[in-house]
Coordinates of C-alpha atoms in Angstrom, one line a residue:
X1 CA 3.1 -15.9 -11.6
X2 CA 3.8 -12.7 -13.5
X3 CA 6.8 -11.3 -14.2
X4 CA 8.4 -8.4 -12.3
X5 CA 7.7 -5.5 -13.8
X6 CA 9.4 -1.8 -12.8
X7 CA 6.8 1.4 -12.9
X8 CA 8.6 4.9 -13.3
X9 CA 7.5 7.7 -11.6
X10 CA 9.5 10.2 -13.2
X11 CA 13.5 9.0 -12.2
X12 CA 12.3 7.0 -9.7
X13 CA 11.5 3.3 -10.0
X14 CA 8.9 1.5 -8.1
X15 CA 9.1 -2.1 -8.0
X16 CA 5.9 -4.4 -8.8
X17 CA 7.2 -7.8 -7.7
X18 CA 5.5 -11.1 -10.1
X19 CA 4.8 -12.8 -7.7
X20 CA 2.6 -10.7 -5.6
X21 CA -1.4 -9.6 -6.3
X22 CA -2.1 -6.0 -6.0
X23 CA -5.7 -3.9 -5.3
X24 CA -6.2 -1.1 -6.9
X25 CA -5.5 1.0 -3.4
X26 CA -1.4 0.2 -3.9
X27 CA -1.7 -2.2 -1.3
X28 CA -0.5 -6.0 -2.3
X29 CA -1.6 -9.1 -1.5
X30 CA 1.2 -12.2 -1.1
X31 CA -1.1 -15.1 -1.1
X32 CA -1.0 -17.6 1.7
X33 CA -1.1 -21.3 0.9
X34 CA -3.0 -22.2 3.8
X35 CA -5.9 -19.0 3.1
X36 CA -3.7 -16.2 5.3
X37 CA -2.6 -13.4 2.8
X38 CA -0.6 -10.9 4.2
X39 CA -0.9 -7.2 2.6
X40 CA 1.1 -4.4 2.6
X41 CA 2.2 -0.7 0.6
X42 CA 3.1 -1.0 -2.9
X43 CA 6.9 1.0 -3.8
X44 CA 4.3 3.3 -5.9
X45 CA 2.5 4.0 -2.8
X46 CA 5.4 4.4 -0.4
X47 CA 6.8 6.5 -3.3
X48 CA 3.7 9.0 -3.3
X49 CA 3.5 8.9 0.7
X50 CA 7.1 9.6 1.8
X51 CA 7.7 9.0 4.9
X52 CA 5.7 7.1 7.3
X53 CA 5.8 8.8 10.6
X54 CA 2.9 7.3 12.6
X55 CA 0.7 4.2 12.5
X56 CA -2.4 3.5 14.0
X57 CA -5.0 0.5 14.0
X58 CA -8.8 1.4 14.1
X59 CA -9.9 -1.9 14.9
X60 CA -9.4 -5.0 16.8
X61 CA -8.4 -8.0 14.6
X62 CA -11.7 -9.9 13.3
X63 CA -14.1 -9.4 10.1
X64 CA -14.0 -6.4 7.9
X65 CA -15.7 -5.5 4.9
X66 CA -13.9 -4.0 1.5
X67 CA -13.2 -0.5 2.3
X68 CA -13.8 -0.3 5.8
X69 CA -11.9 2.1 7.1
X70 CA -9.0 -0.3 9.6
X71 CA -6.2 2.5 10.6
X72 CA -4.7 5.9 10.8
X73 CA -1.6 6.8 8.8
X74 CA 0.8 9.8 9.0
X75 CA 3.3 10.5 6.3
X76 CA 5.1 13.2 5.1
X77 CA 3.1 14.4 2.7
X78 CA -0.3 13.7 4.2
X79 CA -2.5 12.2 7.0
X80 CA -5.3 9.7 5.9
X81 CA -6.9 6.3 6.8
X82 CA -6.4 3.1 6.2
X83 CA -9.3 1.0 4.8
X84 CA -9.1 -2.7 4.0
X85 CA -8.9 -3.7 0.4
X86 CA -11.1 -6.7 0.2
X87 CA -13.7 -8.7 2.9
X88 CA -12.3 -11.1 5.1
X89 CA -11.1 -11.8 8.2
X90 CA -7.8 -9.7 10.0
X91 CA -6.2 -12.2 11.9
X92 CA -2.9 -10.1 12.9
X93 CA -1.8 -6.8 12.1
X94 CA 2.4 -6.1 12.2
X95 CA 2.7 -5.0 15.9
X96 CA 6.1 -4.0 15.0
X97 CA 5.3 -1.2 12.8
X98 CA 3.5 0.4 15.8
X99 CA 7.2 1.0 17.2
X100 CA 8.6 1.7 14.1
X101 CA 6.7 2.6 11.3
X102 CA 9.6 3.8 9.2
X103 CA 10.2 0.2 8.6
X104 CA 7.3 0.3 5.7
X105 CA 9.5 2.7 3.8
X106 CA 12.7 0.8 4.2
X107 CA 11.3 -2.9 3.4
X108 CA 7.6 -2.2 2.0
X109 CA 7.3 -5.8 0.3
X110 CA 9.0 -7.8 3.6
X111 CA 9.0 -6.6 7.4
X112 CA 7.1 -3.7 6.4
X113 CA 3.5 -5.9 5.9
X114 CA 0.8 -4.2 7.4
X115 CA -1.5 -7.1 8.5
X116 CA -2.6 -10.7 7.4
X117 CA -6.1 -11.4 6.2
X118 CA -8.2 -14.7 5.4
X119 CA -10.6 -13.9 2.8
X120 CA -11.3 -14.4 -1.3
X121 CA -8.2 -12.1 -3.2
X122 CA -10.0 -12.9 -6.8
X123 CA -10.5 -8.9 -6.8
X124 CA -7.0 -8.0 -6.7
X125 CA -5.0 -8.0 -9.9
X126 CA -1.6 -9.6 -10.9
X127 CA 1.5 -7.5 -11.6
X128 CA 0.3 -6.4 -15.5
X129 CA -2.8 -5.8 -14.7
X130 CA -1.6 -3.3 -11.8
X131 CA 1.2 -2.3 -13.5
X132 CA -1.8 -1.2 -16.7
X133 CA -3.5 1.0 -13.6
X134 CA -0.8 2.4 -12.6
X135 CA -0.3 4.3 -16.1
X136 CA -3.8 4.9 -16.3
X137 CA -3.2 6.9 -13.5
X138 CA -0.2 8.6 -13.6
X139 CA -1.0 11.7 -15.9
X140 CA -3.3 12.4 -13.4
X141 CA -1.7 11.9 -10.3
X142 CA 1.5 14.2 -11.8
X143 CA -1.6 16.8 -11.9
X144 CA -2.2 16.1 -8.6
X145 CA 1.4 16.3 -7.4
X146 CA 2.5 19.6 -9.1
X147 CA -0.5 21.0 -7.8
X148 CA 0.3 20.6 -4.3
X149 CA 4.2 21.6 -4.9
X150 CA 2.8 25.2 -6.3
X151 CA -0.2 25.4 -3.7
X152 CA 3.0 24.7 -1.0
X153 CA 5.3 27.1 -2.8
X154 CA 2.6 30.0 -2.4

């Protein structure tokens, strides 16, 4: 287990628990001792998306391939699918969020999982080596950012 490790994005922290794996689409991975890993939105990614206003799943629960596109998701600042991060098996996906999606930005890393998966995580990274993405990233994703506030600002 790593230890936690706390990305800024700008003032505002986002959380990268130790004890988690992540993929390099800011979804983690809490690994399941008996093969089940449950996955959900990183704090960087519920940072960059807002609010979450609508949730939809794609598919029915069974075998998916790495980026196979799994659900629909509407947030504040944009409206994109879902795609699952690694090849398994989906064996549930959080029915509640269906009813209340807004619970991914209030508890991202607990009732706001997004599904559970059987399937080889050896892809995903521990907390360092998302937390090294992550500023590999962010230069260009502040681009990004301050590109859409003056494109809305027009």
């Amino acid at each position: 287990m790593s230890e936690p490790l706390t990305f800024m994005m700008g003032k505002h922290p986002a959380p990268v628990p130790g004890d988690l794996r992540y993929c390099k689409n800011h979804m983690w991975c809490r690994p399941g001792g008996d093969g089940v890993h449950a996955f959900g939105f990183t704090a960087y990614a519920v940072r960059l998306m807002q609010d979450v206003y609508f949730l939809e799943w794609r598919i029915e629960p069974g075998l998916v391939t790495a980026k196979q596109e799994i659900g629909f998701i509407e947030t504040q600042k944009a409206t994109s699918g879902l795609y699952a991060p690694v090849a398994g098996r989906i064996v549930r996906f959080n029915a509640a969020l269906l009813e209340d999606p807004g619970t991914i930005n209030l508890d991202n890393y607990g009732r706001g999982w997004l599904f559970e998966l059987v399937g080889d995580p050896a892809d995903t990274l521990d907390a360092g080596a998302y937390f090294a993405h992550l500023e590999a990233g962010w230069e260009t994703t502040q681009r990004v950012l301050k590109g859409q506030i003056n494109a809305s600002a027009d």
